[in-house]
XYZ file of C-alpha atoms in Angstrom:
565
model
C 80.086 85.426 119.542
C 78.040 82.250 118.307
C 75.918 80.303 120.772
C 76.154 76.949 120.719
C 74.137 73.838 122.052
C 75.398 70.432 122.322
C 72.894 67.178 122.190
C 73.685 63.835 122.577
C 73.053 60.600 125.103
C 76.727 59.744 125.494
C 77.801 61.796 127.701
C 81.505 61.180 126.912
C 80.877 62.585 123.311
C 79.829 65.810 124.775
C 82.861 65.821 127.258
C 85.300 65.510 124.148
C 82.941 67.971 122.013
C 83.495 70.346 125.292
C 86.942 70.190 126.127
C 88.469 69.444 123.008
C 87.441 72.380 121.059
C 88.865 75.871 121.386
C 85.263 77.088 120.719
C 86.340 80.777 121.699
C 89.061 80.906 118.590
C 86.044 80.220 116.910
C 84.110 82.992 117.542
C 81.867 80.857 119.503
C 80.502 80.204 122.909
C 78.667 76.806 124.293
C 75.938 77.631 126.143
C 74.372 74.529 126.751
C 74.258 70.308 126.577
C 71.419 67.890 126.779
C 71.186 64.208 126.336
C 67.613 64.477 125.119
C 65.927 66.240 122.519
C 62.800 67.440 124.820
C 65.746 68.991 127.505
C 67.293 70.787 124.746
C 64.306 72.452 123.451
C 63.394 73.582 126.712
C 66.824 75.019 127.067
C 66.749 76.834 123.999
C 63.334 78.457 124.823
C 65.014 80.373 127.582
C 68.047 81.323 125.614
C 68.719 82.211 121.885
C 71.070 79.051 120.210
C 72.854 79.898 116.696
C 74.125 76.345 116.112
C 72.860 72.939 117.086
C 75.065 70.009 117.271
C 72.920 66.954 117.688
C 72.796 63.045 117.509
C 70.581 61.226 115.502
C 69.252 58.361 117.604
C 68.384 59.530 121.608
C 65.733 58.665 123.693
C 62.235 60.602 123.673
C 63.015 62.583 120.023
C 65.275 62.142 117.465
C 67.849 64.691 116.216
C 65.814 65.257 113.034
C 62.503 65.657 114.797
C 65.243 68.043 116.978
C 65.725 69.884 114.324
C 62.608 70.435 112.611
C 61.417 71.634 115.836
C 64.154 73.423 116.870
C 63.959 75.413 113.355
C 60.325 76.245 114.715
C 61.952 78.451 117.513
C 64.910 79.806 115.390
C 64.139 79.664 111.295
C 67.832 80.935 110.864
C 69.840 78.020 113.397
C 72.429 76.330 111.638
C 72.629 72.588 112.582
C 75.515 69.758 112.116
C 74.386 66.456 112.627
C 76.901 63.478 114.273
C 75.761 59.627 114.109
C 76.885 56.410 114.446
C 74.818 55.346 111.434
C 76.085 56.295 108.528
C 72.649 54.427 106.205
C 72.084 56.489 103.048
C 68.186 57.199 104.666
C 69.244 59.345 107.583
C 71.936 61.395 105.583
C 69.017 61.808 102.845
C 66.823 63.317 105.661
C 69.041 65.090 107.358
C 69.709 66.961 104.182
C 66.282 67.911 103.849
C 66.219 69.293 106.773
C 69.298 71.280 105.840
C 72.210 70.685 108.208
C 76.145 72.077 107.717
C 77.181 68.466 107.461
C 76.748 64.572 108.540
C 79.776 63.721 110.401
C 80.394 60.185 111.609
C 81.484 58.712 115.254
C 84.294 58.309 115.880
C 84.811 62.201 115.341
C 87.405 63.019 113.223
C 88.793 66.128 115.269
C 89.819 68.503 111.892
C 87.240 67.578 110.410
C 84.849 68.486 112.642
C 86.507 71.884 113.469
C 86.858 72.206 109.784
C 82.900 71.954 109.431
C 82.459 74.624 112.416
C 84.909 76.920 110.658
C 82.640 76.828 107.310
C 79.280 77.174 109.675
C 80.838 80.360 111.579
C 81.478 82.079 108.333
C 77.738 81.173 107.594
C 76.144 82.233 110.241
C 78.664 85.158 109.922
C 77.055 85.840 106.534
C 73.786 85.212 107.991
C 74.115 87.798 110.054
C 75.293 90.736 107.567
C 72.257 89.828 105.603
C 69.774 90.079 107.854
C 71.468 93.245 108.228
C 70.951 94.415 104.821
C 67.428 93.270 103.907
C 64.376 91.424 106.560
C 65.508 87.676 107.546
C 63.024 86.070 105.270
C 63.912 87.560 102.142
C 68.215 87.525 102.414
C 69.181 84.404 104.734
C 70.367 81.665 102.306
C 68.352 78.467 102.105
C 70.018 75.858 104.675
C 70.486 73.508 101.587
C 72.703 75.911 100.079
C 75.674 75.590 103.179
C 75.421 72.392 102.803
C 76.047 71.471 99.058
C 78.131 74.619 99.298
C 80.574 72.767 102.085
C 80.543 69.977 100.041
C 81.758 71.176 96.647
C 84.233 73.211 98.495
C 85.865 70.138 100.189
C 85.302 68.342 96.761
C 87.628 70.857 94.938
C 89.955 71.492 98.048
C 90.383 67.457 97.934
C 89.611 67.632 101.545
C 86.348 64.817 101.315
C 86.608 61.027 101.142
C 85.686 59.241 97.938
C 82.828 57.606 99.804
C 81.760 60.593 101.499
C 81.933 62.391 98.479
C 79.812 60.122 96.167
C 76.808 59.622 98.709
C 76.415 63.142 99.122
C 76.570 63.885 95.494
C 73.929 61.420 94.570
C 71.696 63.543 97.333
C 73.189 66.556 95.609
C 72.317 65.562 92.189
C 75.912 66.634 91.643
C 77.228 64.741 88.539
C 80.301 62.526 89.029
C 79.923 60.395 86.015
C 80.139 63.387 83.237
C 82.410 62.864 79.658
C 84.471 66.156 80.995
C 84.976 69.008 83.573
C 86.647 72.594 83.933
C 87.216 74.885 86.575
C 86.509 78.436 86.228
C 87.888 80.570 89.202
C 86.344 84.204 89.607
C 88.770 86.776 91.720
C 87.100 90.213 92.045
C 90.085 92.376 91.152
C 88.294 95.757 92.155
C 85.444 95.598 94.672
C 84.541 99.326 94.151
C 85.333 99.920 97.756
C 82.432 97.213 98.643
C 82.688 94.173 101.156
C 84.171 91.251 99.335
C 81.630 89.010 100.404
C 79.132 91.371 98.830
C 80.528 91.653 95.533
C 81.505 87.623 95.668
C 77.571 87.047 96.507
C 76.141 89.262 93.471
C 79.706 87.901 91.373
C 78.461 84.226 92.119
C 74.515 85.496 90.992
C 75.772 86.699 87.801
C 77.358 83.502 87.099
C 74.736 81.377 87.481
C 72.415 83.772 85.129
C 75.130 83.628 82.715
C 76.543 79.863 82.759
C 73.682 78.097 84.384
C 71.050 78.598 81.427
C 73.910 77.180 78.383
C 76.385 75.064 80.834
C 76.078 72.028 82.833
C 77.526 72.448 86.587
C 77.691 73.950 90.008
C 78.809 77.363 91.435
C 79.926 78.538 94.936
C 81.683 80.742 96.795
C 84.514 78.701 98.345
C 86.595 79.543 101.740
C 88.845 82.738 100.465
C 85.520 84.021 99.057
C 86.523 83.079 95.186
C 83.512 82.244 92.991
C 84.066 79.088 91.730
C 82.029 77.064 88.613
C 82.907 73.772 87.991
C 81.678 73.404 84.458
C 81.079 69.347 83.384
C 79.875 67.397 80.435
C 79.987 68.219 76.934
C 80.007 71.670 77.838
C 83.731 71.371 79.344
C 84.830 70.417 76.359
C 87.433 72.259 74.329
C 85.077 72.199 71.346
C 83.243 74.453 73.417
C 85.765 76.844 73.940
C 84.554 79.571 71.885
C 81.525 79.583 73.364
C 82.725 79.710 76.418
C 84.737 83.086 76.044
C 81.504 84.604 74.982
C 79.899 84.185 78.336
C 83.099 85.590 79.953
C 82.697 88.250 77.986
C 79.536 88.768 78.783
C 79.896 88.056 82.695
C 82.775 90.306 82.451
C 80.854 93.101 81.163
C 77.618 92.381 83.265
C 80.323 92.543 86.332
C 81.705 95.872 84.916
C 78.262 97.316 84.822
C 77.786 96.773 88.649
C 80.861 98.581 89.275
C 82.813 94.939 89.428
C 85.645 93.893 87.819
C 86.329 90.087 87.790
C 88.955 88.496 86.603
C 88.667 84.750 85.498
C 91.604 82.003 85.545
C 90.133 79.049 83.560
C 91.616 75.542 83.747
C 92.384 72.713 81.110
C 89.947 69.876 80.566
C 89.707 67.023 82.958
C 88.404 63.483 81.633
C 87.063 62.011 85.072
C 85.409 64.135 88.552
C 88.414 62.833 90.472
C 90.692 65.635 88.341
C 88.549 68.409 89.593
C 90.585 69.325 92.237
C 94.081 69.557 89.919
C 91.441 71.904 87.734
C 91.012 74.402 90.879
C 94.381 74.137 91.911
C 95.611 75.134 88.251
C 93.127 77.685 88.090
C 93.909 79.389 91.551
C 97.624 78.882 90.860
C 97.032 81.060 87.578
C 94.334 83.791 88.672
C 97.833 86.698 88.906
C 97.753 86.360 85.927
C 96.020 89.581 85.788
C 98.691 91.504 86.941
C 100.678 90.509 83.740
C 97.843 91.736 81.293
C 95.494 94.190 83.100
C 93.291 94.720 80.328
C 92.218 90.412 80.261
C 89.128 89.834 81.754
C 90.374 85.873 81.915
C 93.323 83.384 81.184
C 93.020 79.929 80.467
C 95.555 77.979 81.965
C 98.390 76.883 79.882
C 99.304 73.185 78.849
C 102.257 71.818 80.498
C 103.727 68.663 78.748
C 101.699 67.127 81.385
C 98.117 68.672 80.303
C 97.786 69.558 84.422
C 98.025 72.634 83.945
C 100.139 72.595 86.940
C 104.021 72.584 87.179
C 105.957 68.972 87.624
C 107.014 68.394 91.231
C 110.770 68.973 90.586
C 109.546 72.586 89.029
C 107.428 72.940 92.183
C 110.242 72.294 94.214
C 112.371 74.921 92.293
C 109.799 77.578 92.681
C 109.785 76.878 96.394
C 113.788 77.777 96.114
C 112.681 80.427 93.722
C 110.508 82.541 96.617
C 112.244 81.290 99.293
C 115.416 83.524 98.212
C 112.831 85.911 97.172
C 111.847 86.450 100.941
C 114.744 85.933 102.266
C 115.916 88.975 99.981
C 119.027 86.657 98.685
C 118.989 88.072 95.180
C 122.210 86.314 93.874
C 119.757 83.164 94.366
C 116.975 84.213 92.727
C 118.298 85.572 89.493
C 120.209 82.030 89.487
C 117.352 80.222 89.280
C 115.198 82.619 87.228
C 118.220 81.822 84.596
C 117.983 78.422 84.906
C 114.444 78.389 84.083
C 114.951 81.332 81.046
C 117.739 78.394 79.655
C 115.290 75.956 79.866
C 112.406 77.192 78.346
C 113.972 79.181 75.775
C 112.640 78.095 72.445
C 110.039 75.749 73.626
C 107.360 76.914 71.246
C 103.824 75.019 73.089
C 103.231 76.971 75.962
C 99.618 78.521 75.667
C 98.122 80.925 77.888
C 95.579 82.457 76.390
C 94.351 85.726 78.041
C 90.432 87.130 77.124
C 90.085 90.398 76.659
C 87.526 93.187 77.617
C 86.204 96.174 75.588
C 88.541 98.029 74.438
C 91.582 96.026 75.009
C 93.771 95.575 72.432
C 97.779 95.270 73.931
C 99.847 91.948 73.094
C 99.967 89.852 70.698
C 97.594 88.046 69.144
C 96.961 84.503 69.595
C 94.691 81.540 70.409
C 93.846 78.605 72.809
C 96.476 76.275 73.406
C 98.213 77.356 70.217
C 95.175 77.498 68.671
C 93.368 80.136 66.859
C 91.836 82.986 68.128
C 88.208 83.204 68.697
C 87.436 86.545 66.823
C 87.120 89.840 68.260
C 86.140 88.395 71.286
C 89.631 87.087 72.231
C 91.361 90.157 72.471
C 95.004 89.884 73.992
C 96.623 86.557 74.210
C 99.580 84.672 75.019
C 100.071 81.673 72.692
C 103.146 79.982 71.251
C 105.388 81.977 72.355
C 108.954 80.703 70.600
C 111.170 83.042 73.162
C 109.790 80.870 76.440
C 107.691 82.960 77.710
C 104.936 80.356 77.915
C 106.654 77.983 80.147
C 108.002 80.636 82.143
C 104.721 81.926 83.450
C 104.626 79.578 86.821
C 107.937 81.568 87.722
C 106.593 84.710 87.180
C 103.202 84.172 88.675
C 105.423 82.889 91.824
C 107.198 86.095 91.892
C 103.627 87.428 91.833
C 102.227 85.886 94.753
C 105.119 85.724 97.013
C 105.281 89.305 96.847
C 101.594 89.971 97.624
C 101.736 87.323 100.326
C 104.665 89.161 101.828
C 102.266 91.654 103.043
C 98.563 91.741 103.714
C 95.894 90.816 101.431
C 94.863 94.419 101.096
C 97.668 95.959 100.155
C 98.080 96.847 96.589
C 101.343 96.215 94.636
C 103.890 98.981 94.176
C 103.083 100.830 91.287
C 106.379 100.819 89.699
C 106.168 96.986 90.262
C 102.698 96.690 88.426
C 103.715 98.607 85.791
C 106.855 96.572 85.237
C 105.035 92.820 85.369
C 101.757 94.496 83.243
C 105.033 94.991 80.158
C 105.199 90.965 80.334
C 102.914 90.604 77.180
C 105.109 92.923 74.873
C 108.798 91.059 75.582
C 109.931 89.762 72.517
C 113.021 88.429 72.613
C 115.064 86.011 74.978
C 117.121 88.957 75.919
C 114.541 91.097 76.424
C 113.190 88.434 78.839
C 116.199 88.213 81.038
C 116.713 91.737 81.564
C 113.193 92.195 82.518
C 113.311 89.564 84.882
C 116.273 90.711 86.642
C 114.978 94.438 86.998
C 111.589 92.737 87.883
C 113.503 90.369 90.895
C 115.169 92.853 92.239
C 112.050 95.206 92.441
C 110.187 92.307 93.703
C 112.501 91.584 96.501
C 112.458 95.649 97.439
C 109.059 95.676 97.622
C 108.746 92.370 99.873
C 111.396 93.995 102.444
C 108.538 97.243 102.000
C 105.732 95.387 102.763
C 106.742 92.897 106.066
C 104.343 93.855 108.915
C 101.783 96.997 107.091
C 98.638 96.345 107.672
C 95.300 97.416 106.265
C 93.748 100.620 107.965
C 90.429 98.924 109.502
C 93.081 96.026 111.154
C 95.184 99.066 112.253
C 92.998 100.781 114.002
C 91.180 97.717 115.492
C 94.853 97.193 116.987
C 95.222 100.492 118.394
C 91.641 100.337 120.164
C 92.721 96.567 121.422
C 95.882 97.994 122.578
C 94.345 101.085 124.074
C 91.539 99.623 125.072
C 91.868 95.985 126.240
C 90.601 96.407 129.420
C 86.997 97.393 128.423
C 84.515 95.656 126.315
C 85.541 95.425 122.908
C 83.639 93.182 120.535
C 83.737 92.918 116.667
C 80.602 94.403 116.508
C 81.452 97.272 118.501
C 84.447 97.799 116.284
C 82.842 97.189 113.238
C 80.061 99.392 113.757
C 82.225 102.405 114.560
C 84.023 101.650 110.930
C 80.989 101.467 109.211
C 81.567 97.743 107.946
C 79.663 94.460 108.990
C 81.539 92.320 111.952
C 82.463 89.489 109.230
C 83.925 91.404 106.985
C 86.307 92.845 109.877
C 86.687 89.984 111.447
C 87.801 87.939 108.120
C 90.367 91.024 107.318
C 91.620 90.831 110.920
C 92.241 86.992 110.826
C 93.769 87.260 106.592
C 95.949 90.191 107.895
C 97.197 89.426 111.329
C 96.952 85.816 110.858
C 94.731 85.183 114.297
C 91.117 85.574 115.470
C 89.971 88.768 116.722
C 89.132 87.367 120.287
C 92.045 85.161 120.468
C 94.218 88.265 119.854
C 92.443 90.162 122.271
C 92.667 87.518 125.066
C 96.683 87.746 124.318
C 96.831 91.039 124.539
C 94.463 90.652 128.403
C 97.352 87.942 129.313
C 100.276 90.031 128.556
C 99.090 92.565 130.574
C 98.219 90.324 133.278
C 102.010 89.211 133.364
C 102.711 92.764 133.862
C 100.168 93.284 136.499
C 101.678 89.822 138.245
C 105.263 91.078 138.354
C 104.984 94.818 139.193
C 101.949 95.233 141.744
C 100.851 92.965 144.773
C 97.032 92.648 143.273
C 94.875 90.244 143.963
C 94.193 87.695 141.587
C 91.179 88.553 141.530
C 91.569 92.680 140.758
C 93.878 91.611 137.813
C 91.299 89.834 136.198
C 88.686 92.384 136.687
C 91.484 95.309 135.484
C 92.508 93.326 132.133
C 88.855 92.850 131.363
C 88.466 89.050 131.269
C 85.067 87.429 132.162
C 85.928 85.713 135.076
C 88.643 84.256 137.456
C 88.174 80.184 136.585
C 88.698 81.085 132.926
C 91.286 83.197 133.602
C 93.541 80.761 135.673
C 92.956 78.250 132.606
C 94.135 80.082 129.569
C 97.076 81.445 131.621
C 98.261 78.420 132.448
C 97.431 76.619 128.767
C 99.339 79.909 127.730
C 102.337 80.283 130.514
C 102.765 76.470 131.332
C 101.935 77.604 135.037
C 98.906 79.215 136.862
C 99.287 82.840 137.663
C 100.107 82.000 141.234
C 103.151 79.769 140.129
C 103.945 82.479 137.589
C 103.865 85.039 140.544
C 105.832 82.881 143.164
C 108.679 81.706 140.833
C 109.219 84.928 139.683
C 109.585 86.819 143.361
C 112.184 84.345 144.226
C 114.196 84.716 141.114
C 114.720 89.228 142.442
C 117.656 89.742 144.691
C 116.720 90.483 147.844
């Protein structure tokens, strides 16, 4: 669990901070407040902090001077400023110093959890790291979260237009370019490796590759993707050919460290403010891969619309289209998998275009939003494809995802399924197209009904020891060190796969059997808490009765009256 410490000389700011934060869902503990910067350092010379929160203006220091000192103590804290000022000077500063983000008072609540999320997956990282190599040479410079938190909020759309251009011009992130494009790295097979591993040394290979010819930025964004967001003259489409010889070459750079990546590229934008319809086309289109196995990339096909993106009414219908899919109502789904067969039948513009690797050679032949193939380096392609298989790619790449999200990130696709949507490319004919989808539907919604509730092996046995076990101390890192894997890494595939945080399920599990405790025996309070393995009574009472509605007393009382007597 993160330490944190809390600065500021209203104390009502660290009241809210306090009590309105479920720091322990978090992963995170605060061990300390201060309304002055000397206080605090004193403070954290007796105990270890991983996170300051500070003010800017206080009596006696600063929060910069704060932090430059406080950096003195710990060279790896993480730090998130909060200020009434919002002049251009002190954000400048602050970034120099490196913080996780500026935020401005009044708080804005998600926001600010928002910002602690991204810093506990840092300091997460931090910490595997340090792990692998000494603190000095692996721990990211601070500058790096930061710009890093801000593309990722630029492409998720989740950053004001204010916000956004004042910390680009700190940045030097260009706003102002002729053109951008979105290029979305998944790593398809991590060679058995940590996915933040292999999306670290994916993201390294991109800069080497696009850095030195392209104008942009790349990160690694929230659901460890590597993203480049290409811009200027570079984005162009005239620049498309030379663009699929550095996938190529990243492909094969990837491949040689035992890493294949698969890259969904999106269409052009004309202004910075369709960046985040570029990342949404391009994560929208990354299955692709699972139609053409042997493409190291796709690049997005062109609606009528040039998004990239199906129209809202075709959103809407592929929210009906999976919604029957998981609901296993396959009279439903092969309805509106006809409707869309009907209506893109004959429509001859839809252009995928897939790039393929060494040595692929399956599908036919084609080019770049109908255009022509780059040379050898293009490989297998979906363009123009008169029988509608073009426009029917966001149905299939629904059908896709809704079965992969049906079970848990890990879990690979049926075989007989993969096989089935990898024979996509070689359909030729409209008939050929229906009866392949309605095989592929109804194998789809077999396979969804297969894979409700499985659950990766690490996540399985971390619920048997919680189970087992919930009465002693169990930690991530205990876990994770008996698996052999870092704490982040387990405690990302615990919180993808059972949908909570490791210590919030843990704490559920410590209530349930508290309940049990309550009802059957005539323990003390005080035994139960010390039996289920919870810190103390005080924190006990409180997350029973945020939990129950009622302390554990009332929970008791009301349910010894309600057995006959």
């Amino acid at each position: 669990m993160f330490k944190v410490m809390i600065v500021d000389d209203e104390p009502f700011v660290i009241h809210g901070l306090r009590s309105r934060v479920d720091w322990e869902s978090l992963d995170m503990e605060l061990t300390g407040t201060a309304a002055n910067g000397q206080d605090l350092l004193a403070m954290m010379a007796a105990r270890p902090a991983d996170l300051l929160i500070t003010d800017v203006c206080m009596p006696h220091m600063d929060g910069l001077t704060l932090i430059e000192r406080a950096k003195l103590v710990n060279p790896s804290l993480r730090c998130i400023v909060i200020s009434a000022y919002s002049e251009f000077d002190y954000v400048k500063k602050a970034l120099q110093h490196g913080v996780e983000n500026y935020l401005l008072k009044p708080i804005n609540e998600s926001e600010f959890v928002e910002t602690l999320a991204k810093t506990g997956e840092n300091l997460a990282r931090d910490r595997t790291a340090r792990a692998r190599a000494s603190a000095s040479a692996s721990v990211p410079p601070d500058a790096i979260a930061f710009r890093t938190n801000i593309l990722d909020r630029w492409v998720n759309g989740t950053i004001q237009d204010f916000e956004l251009f004042e910390r680009a011009e700190l940045l030097h992130i260009d706003l102002s370019a002729s053109a951008y494009r979105v290029c979305v790295l998944d790593v398809a097979d991590a060679g058995g490796r940590e996915p933040f591993a292999c999306a670290t040394e994916l993201s390294e290979l991109c800069r080497s590759v696009f850095l030195p010819v392209f104008a942009g930025e790349v990160f690694i964004d929230g659901s460890l993707r590597v993203v480049a967001v290409l811009h200027g003259p570079c984005a162009e489409e005239s620049r498309e050919a030379e663009l699929r010889d550095a996938l190529q070459r990243l492909g094969g750079e990837a491949a040689a460290r035992g890493i294949r990546a698969f890259v969904a590229v999106s269409p052009v934008a004309a202004a910075s403010a369709g960046v985040g319809e570029c990342y949404a086309s391009a994560v929208f289109y990354r299955h692709y891969r699972f139609l053409d196995p042997e493409a190291l990339a796709v690049f997005c096909m062109r609606l009528p619309e040039a998004s990239g993106l199906p129209t809202a009414e075709a959103r809407m219908e592929l929210q009906q289209f999976a919604a029957a899919l998981r609901q296993g109502d396959l009279r439903q789904a092969l309805q509106l998998a006809k409707r869309d067969v009907e209506r893109h039948a004959g429509a001859g513009e839809g252009a995928g275009c897939g790039v393929g690797g060494a040595g692929a050679g399956a599908g036919p032949a084609g080019g770049p939003a109908g255009g022509p193939a780059s040379g050898p380096a293009a490989g297998p392609a979906l363009g123009r494809f008169g029988d509608g298989r073009g426009g029917m790619l966001p149905l299939v790449l629904c059908l896709v995802r809704t079965v992969i999200e049906s079970g848990r990130v890990s879990d690979a696709l049926p075989g007989t399924l993969a096989e089935r949507l990898a024979g996509y490319p070689a359909l030729r004919t409209r008939e050929e197209l229906q009866a392949w989808l309605a095989r592929t539907i109804e194998e789809a919604i077999q396979a969804i009904g297969k894979r409700k509730g499985t659950y990766h092996l690490l996540v399985h046995l971390t619920l048997e020891q919680i189970n087992k076990k919930y009465d002693a101390e169990l930690s991530l890192k205990s876990l994770a060190g008996g698996f052999n894997v870092s704490p982040a890494y387990l405690g990302q595939l615990f919180k993808e796969e059972t949908g909570k945080y490791f210590n919030d399920y843990l704490t559920h599990a410590r209530l349930q059997a508290s309940r049990a405790l309550l009802l059957d025996t005539d323990m003390r309070i005080a035994e139960i808490v010390q039996r289920v393995g919870i810190p103390n009574q005080s924190y006990f009472n409180r997350i029973f009765k945020k939990t129950y509605g009622v302390s554990p007393m009332e929970f008791r009382r009301q349910n010894l009256q309600k057995q006959p007597s």
